[in-house]
PDB file of C-alpha atoms in Angstrom:
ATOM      1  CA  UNK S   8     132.627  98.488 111.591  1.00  0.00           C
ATOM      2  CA  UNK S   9     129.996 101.350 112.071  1.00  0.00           C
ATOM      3  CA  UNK S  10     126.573 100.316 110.311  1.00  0.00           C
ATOM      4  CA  UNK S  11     123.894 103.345 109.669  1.00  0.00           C
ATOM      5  CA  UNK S  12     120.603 101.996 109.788  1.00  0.00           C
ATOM      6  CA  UNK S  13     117.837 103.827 107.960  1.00  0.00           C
ATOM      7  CA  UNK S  14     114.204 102.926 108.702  1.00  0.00           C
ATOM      8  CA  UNK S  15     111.294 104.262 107.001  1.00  0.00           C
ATOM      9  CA  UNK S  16     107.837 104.709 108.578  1.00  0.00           C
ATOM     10  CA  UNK S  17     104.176 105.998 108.026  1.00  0.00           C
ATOM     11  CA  UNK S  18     101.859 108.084 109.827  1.00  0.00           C
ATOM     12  CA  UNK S  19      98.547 106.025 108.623  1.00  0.00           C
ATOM     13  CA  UNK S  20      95.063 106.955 110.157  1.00  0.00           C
ATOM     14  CA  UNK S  21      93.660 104.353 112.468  1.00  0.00           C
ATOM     15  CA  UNK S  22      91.998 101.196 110.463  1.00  0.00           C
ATOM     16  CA  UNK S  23      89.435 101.497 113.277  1.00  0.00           C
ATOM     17  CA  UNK S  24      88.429 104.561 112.911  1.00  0.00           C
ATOM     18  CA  UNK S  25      85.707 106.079 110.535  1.00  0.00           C
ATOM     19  CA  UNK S  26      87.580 107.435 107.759  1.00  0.00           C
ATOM     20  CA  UNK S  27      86.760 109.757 104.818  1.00  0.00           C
ATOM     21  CA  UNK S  28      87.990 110.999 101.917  1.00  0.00           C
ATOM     22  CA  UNK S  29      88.293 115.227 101.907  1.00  0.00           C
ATOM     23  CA  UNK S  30      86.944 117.563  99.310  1.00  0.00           C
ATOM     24  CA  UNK S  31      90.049 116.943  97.007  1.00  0.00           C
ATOM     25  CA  UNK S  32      89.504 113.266  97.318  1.00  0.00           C
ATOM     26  CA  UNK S  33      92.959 112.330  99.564  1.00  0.00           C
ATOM     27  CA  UNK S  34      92.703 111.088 103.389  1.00  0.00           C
ATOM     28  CA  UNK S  35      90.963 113.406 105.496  1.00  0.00           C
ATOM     29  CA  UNK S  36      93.114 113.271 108.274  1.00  0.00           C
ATOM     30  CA  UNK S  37      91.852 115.829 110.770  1.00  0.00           C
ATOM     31  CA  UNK S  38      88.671 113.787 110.947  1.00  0.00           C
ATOM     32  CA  UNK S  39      90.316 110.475 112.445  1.00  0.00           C
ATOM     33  CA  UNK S  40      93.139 109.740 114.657  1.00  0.00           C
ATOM     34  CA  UNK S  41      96.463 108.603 113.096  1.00  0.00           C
ATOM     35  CA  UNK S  42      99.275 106.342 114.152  1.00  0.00           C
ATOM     36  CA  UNK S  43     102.465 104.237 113.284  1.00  0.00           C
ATOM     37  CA  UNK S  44     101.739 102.365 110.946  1.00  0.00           C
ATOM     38  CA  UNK S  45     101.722  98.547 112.056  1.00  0.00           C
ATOM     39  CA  UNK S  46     103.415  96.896 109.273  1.00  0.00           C
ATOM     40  CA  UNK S  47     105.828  99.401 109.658  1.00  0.00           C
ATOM     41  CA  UNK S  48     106.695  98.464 113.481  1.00  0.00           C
ATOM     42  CA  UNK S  49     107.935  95.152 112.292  1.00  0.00           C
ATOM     43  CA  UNK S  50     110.868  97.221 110.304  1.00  0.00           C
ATOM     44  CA  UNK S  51     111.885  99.078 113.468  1.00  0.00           C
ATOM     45  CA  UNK S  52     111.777  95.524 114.983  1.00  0.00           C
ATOM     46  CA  UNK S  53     113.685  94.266 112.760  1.00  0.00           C
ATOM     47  CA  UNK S  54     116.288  97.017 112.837  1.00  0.00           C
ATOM     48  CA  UNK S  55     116.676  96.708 116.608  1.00  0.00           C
ATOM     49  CA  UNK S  56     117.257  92.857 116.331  1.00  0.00           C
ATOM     50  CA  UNK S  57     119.826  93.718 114.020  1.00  0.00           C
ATOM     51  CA  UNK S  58     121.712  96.532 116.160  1.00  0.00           C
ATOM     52  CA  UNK S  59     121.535  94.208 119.098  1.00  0.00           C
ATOM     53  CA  UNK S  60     123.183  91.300 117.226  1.00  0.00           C
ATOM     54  CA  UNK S  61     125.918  94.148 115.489  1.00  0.00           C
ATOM     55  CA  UNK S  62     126.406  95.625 118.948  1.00  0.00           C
ATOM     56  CA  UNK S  63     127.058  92.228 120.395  1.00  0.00           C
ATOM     57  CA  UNK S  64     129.803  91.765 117.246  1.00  0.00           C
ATOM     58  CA  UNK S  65     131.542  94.949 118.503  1.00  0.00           C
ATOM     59  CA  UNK S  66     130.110  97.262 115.665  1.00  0.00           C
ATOM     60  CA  UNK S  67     129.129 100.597 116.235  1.00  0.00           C
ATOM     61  CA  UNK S  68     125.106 101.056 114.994  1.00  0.00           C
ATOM     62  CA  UNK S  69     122.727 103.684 114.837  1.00  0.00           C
ATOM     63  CA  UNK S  70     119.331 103.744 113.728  1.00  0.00           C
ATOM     64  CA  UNK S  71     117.180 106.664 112.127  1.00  0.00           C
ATOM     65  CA  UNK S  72     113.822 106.683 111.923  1.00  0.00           C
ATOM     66  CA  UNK S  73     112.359 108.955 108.340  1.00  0.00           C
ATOM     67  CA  UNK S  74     108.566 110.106 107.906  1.00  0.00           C
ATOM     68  CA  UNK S  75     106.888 112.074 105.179  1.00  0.00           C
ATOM     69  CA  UNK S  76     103.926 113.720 106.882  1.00  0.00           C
ATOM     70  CA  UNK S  77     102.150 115.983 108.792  1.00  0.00           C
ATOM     71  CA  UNK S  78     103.114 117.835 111.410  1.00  0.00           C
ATOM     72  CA  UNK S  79     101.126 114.997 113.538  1.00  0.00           C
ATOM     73  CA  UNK S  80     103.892 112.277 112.054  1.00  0.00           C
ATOM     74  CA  UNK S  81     105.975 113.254 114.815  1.00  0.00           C
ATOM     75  CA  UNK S  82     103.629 110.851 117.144  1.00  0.00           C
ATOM     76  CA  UNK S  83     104.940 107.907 114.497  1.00  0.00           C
ATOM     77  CA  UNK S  84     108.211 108.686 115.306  1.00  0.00           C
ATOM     78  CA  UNK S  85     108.356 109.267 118.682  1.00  0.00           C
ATOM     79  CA  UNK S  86     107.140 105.854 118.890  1.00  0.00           C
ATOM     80  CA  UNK S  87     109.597 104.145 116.891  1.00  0.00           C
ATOM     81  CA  UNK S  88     112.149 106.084 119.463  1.00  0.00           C
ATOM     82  CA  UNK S  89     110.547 105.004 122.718  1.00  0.00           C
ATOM     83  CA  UNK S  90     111.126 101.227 120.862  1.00  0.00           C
ATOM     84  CA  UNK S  91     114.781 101.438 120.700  1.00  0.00           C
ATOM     85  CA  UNK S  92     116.300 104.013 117.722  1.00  0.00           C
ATOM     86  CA  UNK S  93     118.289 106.476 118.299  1.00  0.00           C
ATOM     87  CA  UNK S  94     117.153 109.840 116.467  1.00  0.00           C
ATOM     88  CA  UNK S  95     114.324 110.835 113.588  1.00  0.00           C
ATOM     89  CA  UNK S  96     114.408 112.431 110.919  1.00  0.00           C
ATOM     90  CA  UNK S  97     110.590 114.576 110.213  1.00  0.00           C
ATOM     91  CA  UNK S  98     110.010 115.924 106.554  1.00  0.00           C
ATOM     92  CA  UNK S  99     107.248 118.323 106.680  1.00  0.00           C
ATOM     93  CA  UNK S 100     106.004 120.920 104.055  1.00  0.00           C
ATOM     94  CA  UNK S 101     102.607 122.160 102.839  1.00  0.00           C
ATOM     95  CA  UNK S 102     103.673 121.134  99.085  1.00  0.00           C
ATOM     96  CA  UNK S 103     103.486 117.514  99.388  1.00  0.00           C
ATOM     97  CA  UNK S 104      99.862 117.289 100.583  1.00  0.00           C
ATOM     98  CA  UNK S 105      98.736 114.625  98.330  1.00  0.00           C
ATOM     99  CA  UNK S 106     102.052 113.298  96.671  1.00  0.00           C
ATOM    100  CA  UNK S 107     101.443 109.423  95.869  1.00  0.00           C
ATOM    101  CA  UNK S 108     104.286 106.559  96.052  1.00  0.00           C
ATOM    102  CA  UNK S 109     106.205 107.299  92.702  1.00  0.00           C
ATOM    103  CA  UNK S 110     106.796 111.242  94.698  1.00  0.00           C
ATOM    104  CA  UNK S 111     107.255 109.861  97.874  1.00  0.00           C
ATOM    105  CA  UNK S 112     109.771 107.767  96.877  1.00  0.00           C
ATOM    106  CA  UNK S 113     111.742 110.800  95.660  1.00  0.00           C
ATOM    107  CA  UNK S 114     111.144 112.564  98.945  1.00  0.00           C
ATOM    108  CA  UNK S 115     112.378 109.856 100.844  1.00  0.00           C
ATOM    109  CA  UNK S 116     115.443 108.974  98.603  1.00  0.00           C
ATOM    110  CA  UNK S 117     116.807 112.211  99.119  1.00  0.00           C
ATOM    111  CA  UNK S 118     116.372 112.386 103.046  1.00  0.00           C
ATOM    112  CA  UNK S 119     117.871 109.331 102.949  1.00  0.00           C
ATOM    113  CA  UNK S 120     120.753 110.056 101.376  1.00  0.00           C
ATOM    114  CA  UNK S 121     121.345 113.544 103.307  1.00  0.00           C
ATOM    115  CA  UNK S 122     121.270 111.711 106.760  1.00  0.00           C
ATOM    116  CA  UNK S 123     123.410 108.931 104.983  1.00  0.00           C
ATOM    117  CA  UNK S 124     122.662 105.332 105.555  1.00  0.00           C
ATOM    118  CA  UNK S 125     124.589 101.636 104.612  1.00  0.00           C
ATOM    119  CA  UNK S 126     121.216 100.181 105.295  1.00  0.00           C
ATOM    120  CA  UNK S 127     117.408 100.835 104.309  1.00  0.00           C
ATOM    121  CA  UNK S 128     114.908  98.621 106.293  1.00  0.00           C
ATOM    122  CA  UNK S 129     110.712  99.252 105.756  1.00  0.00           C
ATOM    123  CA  UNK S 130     107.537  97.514 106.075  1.00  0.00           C
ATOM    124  CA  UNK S 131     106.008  95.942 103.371  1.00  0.00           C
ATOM    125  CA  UNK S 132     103.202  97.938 102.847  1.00  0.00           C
ATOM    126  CA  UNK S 133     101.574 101.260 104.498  1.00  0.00           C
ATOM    127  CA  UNK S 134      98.046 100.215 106.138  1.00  0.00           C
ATOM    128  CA  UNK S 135      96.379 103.117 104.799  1.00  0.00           C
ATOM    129  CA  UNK S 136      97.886 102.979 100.389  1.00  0.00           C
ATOM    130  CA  UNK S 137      98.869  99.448 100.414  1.00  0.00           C
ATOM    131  CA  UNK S 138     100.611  99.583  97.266  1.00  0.00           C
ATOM    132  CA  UNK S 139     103.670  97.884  98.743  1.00  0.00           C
ATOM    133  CA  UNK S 140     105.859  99.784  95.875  1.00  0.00           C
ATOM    134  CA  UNK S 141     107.580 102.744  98.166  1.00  0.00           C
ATOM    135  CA  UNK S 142     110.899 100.234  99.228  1.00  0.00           C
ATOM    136  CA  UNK S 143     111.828  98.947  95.497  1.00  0.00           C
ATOM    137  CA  UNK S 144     111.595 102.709  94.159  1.00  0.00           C
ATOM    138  CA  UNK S 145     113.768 104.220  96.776  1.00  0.00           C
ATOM    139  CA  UNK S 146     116.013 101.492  95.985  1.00  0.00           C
ATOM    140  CA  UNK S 147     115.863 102.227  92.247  1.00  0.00           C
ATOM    141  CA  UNK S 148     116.845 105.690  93.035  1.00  0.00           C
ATOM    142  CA  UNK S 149     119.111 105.518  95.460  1.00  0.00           C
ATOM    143  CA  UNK S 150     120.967 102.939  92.865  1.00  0.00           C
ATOM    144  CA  UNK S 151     121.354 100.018  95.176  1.00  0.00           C
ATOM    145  CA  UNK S 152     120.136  96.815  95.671  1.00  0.00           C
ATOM    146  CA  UNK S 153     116.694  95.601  96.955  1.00  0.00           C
ATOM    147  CA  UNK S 154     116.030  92.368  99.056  1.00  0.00           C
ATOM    148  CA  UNK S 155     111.982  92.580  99.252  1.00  0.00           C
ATOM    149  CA  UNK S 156     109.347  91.157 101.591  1.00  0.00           C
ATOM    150  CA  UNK S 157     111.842  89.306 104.068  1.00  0.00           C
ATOM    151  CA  UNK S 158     110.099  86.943 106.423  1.00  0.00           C
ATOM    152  CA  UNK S 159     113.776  86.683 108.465  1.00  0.00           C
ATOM    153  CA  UNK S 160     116.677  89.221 107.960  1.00  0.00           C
ATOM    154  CA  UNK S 161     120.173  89.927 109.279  1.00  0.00           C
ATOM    155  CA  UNK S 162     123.738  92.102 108.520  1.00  0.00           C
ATOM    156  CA  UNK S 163     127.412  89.932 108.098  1.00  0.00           C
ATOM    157  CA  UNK S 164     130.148  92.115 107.653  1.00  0.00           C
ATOM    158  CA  UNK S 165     129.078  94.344 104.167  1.00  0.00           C
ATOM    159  CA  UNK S 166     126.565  91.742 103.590  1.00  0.00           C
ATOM    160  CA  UNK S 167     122.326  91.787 104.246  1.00  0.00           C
ATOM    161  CA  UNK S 168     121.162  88.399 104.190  1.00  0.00           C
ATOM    162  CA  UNK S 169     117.726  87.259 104.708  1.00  0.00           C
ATOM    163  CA  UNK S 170     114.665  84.574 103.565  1.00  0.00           C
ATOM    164  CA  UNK S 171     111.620  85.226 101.763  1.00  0.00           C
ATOM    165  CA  UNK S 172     108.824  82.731 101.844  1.00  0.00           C
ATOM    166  CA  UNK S 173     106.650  82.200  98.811  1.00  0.00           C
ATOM    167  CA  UNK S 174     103.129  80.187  98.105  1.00  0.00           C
ATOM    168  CA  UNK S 175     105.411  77.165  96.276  1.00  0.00           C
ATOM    169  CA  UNK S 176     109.167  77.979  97.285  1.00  0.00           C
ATOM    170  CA  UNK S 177     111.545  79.578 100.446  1.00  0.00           C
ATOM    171  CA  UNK S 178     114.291  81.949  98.706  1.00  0.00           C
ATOM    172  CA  UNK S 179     117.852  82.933 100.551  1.00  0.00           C
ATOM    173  CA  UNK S 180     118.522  85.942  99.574  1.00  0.00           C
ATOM    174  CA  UNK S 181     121.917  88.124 100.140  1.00  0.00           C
ATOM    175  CA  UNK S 182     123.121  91.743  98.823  1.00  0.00           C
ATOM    176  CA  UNK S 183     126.255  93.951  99.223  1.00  0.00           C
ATOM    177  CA  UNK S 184     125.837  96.827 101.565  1.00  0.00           C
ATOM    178  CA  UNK S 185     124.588  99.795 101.278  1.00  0.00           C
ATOM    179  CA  UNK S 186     121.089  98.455 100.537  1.00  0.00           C
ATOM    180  CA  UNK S 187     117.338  98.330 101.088  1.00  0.00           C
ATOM    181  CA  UNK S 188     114.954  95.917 102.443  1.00  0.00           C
ATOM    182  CA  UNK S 189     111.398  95.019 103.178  1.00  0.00           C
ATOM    183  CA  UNK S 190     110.110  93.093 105.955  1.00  0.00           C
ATOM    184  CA  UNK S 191     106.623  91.325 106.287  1.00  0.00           C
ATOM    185  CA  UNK S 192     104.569  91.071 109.013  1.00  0.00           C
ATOM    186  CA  UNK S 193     105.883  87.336 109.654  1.00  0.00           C
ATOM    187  CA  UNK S 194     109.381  88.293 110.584  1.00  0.00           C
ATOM    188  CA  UNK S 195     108.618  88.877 114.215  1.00  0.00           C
ATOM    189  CA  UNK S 196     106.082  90.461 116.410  1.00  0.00           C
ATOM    190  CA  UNK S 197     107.290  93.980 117.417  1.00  0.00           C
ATOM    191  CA  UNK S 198     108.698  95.325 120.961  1.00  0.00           C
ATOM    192  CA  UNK S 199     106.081  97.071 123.002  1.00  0.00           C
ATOM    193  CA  UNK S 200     107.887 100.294 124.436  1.00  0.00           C
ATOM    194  CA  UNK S 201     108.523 100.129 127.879  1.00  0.00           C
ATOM    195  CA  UNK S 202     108.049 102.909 130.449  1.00  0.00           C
ATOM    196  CA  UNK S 203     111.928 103.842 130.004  1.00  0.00           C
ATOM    197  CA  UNK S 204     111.772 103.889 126.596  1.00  0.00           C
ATOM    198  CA  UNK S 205     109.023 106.303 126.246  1.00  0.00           C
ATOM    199  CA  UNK S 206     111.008 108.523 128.423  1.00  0.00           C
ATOM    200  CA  UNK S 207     114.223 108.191 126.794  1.00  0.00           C
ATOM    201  CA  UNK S 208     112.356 108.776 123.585  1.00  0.00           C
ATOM    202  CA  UNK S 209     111.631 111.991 124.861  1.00  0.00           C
ATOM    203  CA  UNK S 210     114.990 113.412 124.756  1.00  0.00           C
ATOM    204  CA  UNK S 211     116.098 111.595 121.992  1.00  0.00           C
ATOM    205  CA  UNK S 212     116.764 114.063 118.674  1.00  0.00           C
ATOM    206  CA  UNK S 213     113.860 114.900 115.667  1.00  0.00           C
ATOM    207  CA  UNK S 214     115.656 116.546 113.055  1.00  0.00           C
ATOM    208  CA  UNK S 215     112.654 118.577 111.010  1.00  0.00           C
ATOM    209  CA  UNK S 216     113.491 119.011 107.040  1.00  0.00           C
ATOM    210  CA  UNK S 217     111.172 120.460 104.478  1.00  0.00           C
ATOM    211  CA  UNK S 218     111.890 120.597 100.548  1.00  0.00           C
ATOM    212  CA  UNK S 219     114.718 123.104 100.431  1.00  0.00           C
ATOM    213  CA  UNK S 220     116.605 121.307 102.584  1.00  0.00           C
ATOM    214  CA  UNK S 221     116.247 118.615  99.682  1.00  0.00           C
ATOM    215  CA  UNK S 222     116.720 120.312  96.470  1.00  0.00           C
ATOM    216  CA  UNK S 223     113.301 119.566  95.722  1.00  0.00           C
ATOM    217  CA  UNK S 224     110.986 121.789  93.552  1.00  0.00           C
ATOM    218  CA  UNK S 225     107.304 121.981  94.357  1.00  0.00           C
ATOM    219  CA  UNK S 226     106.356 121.006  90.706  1.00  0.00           C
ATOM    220  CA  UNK S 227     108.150 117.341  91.508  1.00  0.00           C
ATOM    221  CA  UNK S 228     105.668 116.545  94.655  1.00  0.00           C
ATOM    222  CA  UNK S 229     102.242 117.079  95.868  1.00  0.00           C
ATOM    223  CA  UNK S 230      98.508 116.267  94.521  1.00  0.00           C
ATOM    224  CA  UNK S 231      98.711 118.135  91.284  1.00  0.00           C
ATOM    225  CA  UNK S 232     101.968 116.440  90.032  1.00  0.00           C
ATOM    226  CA  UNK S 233     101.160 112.514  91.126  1.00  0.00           C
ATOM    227  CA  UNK S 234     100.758 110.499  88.695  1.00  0.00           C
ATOM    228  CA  UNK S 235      98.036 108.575  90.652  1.00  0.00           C
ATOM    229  CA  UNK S 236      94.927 109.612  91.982  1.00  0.00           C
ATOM    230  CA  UNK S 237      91.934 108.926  92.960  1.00  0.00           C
ATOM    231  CA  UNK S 238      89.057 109.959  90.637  1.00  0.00           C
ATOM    232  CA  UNK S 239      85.864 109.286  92.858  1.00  0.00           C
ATOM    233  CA  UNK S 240      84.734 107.545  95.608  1.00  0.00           C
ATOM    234  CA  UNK S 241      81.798 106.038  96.644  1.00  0.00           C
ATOM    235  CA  UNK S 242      81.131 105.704 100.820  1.00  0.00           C
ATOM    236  CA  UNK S 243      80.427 102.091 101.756  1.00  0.00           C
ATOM    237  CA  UNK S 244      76.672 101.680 102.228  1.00  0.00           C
ATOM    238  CA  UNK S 245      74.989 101.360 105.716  1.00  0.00           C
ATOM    239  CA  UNK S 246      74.841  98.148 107.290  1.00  0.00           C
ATOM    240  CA  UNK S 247      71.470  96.537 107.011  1.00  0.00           C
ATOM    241  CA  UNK S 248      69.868  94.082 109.719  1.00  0.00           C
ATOM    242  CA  UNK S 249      71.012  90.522 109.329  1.00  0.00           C
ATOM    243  CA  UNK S 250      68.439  87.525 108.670  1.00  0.00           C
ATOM    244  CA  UNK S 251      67.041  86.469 112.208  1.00  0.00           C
ATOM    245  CA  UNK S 252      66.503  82.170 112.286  1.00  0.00           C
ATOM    246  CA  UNK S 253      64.125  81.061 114.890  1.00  0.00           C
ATOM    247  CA  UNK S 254      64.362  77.583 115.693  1.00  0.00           C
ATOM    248  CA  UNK S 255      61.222  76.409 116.198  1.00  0.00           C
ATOM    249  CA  UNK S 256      62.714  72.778 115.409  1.00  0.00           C
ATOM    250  CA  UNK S 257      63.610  73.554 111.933  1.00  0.00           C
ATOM    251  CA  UNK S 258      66.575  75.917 112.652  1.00  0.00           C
ATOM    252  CA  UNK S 259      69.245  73.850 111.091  1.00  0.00           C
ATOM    253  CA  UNK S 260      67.301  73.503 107.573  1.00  0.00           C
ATOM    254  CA  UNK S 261      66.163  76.948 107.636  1.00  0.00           C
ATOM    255  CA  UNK S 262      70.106  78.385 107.894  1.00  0.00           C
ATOM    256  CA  UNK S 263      70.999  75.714 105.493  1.00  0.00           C
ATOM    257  CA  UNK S 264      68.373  76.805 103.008  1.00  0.00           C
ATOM    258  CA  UNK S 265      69.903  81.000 103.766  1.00  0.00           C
ATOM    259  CA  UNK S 266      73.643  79.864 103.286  1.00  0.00           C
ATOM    260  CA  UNK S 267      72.763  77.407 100.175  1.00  0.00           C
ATOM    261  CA  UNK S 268      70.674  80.812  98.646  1.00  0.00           C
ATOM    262  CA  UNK S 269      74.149  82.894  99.762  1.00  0.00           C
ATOM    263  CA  UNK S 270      75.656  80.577  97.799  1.00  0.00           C
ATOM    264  CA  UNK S 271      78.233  80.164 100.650  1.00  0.00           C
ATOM    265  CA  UNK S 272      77.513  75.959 100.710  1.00  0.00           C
TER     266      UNK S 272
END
């Protein structure tokens, strides 16, 4: 059997980095550097494992990478190719700056479905929204099923199987190709690229689509359409110099006394 993988991935800004919000109160992202989005390298894990086992079955597989984002989200992609998949999708137009999950969703639904798919696979959560919503509405809209937040995952014949691990309980969970899953950030640390790889990735196809090539109307994306936004923010406040204990022989008692005061014993 042939199996079209589908996986979807982020262009975050770095979580080390000093970031900002712009004048319009979204991500400034020209004023930090960006990346893949970490918990989104466990899905292109995860979809590797999964060709390799398919491959070794005698299926035929073939795995697309799909961003939303700025013309910088090609770096996202390019490392998800130099990983292991085999082409990218990049959707790119000046109309979705700002578009939140619920038109995101939409965005990627229909890319989705024009590069055509039997399987969805993405991280749990973006680093940068952390909403953790984006998989279950692209299922919804797509109209297939949705096996979320997979610690372990894997393809039988027309079938995606996987476990999910909860505080109290472990779940099995199956569903009937085509479908989508999530994968957390238990389910396997992810391949670092290796020299070949990042050359391969190179030559390796980035198909570039913008919202005409979706049948997608500006009024259905983009910061003046979501239907969540941020309303104000507030800059964290400067660090301030930390208590300095002396011991002078009553050291211990004295950081007692500051953690009992913090409350923190």
């Amino acid at each position: 059997m042939s199996l079209r993988i589908v996986v979807t991935v982020k262009y975050v800004p770095d979580a080390t980095g000093d970031r900002h919000f712009a004048d319009d109160l979204t991500v400034d992202r020209d004023d930090v550097d960006g990346l893949l989005s970490e918990l989104d390298e466990y899905a292109v894990e995860q979809a590797l494992q999964i060709s390799e086992a398919r491959q070794e079955a005698g299926d035929d597989v073939e795995i697309t990478v799909l961003t939303v984002g700025p013309e910088d989200a090609k770096d996202a992609l390019r490392k998800a190719l130099s990983m292991g998949a085999d082409k990218a999708i990049h959707v790119e137009d000046d109309d979705l700056h700002g578009t939140d999950a619920i038109g995101t969703s939409l965005v990627l639904a229909k890319a989705i479905e024009k590069a055509g798919y039997d399987l969805v696979v993405s991280g749990m959560a973006s680093t940068d929204g952390t909403m953790g919503i984006v998989p279950a509405l692209v299922a919804e809209r797509l109209g297939v099923p949705q096996v979320t937040l997979l610690s372990e995952v894997s393809v039988e014949g027309g079938t995606v199987k996987g476990r999910r691990d909860g505080d109290s309980a472990t779940e099995q969970l199956e569903a009937s190709l085509p479908a989508v899953v999530s994968v957390t950030d238990q389910s396997g640390e992810a391949r670092y690229p290796s020299f070949k790889g990042i050359m391969a990735a190179k030559k390796k196809p980035v198909e570039s689509w913008d919202l005409s090539d979706l049948d997608i109307d500006e009024d259905e994306v983009g910061l003046e359409n979501a239907y969540t936004v941020v309303e104000s923010a507030t800059e964290r406040p400067a660090r301030t110099a930390g208590t300095i204990v002396k011991d002078e022989g009553e050291g211990g008692k004295q950081l007692a006394e500051f953690l009992a005061g913090q409350k923190f014993i």
